[in-house]
XYZ file of C-alpha atoms in Angstrom:
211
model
C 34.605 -7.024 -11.035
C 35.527 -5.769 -14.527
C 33.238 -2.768 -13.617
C 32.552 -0.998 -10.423
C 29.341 -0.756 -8.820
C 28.948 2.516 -9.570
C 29.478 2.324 -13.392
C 27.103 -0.815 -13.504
C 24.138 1.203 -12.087
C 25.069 4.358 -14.520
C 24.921 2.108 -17.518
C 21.439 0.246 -16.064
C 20.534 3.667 -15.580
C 21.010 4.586 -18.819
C 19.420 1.796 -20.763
C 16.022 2.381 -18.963
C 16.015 5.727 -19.261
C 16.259 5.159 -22.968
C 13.417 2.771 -22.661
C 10.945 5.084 -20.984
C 12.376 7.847 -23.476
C 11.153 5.669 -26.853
C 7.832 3.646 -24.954
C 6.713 6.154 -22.303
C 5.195 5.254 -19.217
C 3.935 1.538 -20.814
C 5.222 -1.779 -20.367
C 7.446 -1.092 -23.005
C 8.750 1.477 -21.494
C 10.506 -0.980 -18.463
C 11.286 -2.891 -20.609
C 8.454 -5.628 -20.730
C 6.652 -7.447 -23.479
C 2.884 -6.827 -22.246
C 0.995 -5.265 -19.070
C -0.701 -8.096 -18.485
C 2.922 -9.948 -18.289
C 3.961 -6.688 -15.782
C 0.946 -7.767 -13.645
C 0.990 -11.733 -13.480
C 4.756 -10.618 -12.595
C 3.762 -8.200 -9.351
C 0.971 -10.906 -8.359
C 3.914 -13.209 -7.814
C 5.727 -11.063 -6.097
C 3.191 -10.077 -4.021
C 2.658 -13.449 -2.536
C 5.369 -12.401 0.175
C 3.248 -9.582 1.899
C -0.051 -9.947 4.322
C -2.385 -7.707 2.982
C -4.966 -8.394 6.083
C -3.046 -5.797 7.271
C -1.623 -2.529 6.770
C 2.209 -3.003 5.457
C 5.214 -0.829 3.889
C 7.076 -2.134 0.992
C 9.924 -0.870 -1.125
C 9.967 -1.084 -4.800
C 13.482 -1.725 -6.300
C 13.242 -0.286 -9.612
C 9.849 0.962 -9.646
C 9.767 2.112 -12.836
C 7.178 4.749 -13.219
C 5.825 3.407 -10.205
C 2.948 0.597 -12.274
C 3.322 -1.497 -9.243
C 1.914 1.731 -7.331
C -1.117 1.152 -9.574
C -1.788 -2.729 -8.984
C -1.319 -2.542 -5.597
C -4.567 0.456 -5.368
C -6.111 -2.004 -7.717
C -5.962 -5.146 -5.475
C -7.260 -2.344 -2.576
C -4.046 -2.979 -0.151
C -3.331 -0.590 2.270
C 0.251 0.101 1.720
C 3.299 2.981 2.688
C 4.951 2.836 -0.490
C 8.580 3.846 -0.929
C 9.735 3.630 -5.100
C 13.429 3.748 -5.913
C 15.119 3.894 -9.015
C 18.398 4.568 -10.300
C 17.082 6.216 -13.696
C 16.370 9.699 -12.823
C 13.708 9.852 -15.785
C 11.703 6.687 -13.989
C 11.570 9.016 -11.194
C 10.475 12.313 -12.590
C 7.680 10.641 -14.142
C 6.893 8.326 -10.842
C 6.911 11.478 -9.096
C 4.510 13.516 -11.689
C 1.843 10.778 -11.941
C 1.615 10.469 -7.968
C 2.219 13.786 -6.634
C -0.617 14.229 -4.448
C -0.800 10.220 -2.979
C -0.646 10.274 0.578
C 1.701 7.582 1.731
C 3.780 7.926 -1.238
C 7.715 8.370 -1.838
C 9.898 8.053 -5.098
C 13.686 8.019 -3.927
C 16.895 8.292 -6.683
C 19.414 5.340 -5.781
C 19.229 1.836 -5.293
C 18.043 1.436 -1.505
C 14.825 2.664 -0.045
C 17.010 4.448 2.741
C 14.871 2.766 5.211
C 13.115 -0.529 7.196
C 10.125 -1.360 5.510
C 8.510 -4.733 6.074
C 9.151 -5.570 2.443
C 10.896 -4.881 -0.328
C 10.268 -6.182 -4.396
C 12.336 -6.348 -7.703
C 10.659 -6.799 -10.782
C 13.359 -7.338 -14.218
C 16.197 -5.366 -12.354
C 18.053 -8.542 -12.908
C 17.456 -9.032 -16.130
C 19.641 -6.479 -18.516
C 23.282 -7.134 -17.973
C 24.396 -5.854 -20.778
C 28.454 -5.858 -21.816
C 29.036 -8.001 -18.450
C 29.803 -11.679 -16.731
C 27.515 -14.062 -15.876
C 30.114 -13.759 -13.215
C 30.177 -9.890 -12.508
C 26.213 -9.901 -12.882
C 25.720 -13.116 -10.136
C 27.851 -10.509 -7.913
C 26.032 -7.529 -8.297
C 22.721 -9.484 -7.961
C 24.007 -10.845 -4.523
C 24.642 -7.539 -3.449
C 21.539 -6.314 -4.232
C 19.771 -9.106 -2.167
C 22.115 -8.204 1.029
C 20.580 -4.819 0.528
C 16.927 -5.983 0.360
C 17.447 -8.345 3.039
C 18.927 -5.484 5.160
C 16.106 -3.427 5.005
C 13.022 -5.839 4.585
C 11.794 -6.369 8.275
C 9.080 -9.329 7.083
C 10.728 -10.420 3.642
C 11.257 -9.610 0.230
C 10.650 -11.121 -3.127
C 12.510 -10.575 -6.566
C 12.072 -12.211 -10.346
C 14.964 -13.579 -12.728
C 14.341 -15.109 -16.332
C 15.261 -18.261 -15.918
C 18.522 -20.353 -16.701
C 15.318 -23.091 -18.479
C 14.550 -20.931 -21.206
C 14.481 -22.349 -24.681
C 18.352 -21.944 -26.142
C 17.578 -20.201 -29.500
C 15.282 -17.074 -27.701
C 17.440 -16.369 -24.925
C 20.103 -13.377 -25.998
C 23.421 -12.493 -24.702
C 22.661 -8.925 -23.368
C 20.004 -10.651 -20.562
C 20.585 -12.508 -17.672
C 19.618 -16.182 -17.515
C 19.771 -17.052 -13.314
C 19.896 -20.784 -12.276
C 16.880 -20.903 -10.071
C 18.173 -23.876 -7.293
C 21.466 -21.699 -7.048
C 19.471 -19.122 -6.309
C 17.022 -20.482 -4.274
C 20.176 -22.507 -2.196
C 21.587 -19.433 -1.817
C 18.765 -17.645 -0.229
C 18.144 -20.546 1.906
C 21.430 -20.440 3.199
C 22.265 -16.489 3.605
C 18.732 -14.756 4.571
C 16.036 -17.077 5.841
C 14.992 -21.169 6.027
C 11.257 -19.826 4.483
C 12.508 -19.410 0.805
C 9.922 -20.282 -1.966
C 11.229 -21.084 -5.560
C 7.801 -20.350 -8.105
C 8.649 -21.684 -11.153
C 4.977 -22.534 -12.547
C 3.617 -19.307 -13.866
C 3.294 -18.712 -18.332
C 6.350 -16.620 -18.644
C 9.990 -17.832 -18.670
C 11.206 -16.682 -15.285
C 10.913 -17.502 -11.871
C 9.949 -15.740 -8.533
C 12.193 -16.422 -5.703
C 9.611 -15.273 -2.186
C 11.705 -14.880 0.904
C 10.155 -14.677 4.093
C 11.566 -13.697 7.580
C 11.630 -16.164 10.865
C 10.159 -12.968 13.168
């Protein structure tokens, strides 16, 4: 790759912490359109955990932890572990849910744990100066990482390859969903669900473990 690991998650770093630095703790400020977007996003996501039960779950780049919020709104009962690699996400994460029980904000890219699952909301999206290339090889290794430490499954959003040709811009990401939906099929689990059928020009890629 053109740029290491390290330098990619410094300059992703970087760019969201300028976000949340103009927009504040808002949609804006992670770098989406709307809330309402933000939620119809984490509702599809969310379709890989079983909420009749108690669960843990990870949230790769939480943000200032909004999922955090959705999740006390739909009443689950979760252990939730935030991670981010902008240091500003986490400060304010940290400030708005000081004194929630069950509650951890983590600097980095991994949760540093199992949990039973893990979700990433428009982490894949800003790729800035690279690849298609370089960014399709830092998104794999991402997945590895969820898959590593999601006991029950894990679930993650791209904007899709299908967008219309004269809105799509050459700082984002556009994924081909059946590469990535072959690809999860054929490195983490045989219960992979592609959702493609939701108002917002992405897809949802649900991957569920054979326990």
């Amino acid at each position: 790759m053109a740029e290491s690991r390290d330098e990619i998650l410094k300059d992703v770093a970087n760019y969201y912490a300028g976000r949340i630095a103009e927009h504040g703790q808002t949609a804006a400020g992670v770098d989406w359109n709307s809330q309402a977007g933000q939620f119809m996003r984490f509702n599809q996501l969310l379709k890989v955990v079983d909420a009749a039960e108690p669960y843990s779950i990870a949230d790769i780049g939480c943000g200032y932890g909004a999922l955090l919020d959705h999740l006390a709104q739909l009443g689950h009962a979760t252990r939730y572990v935030g991670v981010d690699i902008a240091l500003p996400m986490i400060e304010a994460a940290r400030s708005r849910f000081s004194a929630s029980p069950g509650v951890t904000f983590r600097l980095g890219n991994s949760p540093g744990e199992i949990v039973d699952y893990s979700v990433a909301s428009g982490i894949f999206n800003v790729r800035l100066g690279l690849t298609d290339e370089e960014w399709l090889a830092y998104l794999i290794e991402a997945l590895d990482m969820m898959n590593a430490t999601s006991r029950k499954g894990f679930s993650f959003n791209c904007l899709t390859s299908y967008s219309d040709a004269d809105r799509m811009r050459s700082d984002l990401y556009y994924a081909n969903p059946p590469d990535l939906f072959d690809l999860c099929k054929r490195r983490y689990s045989r219960q992979v669900a592609l959702l493609h059928d939701y108002e917002l020009y992405e897809f949802t890629i649900i991957v569920r473990k054979q326990l």
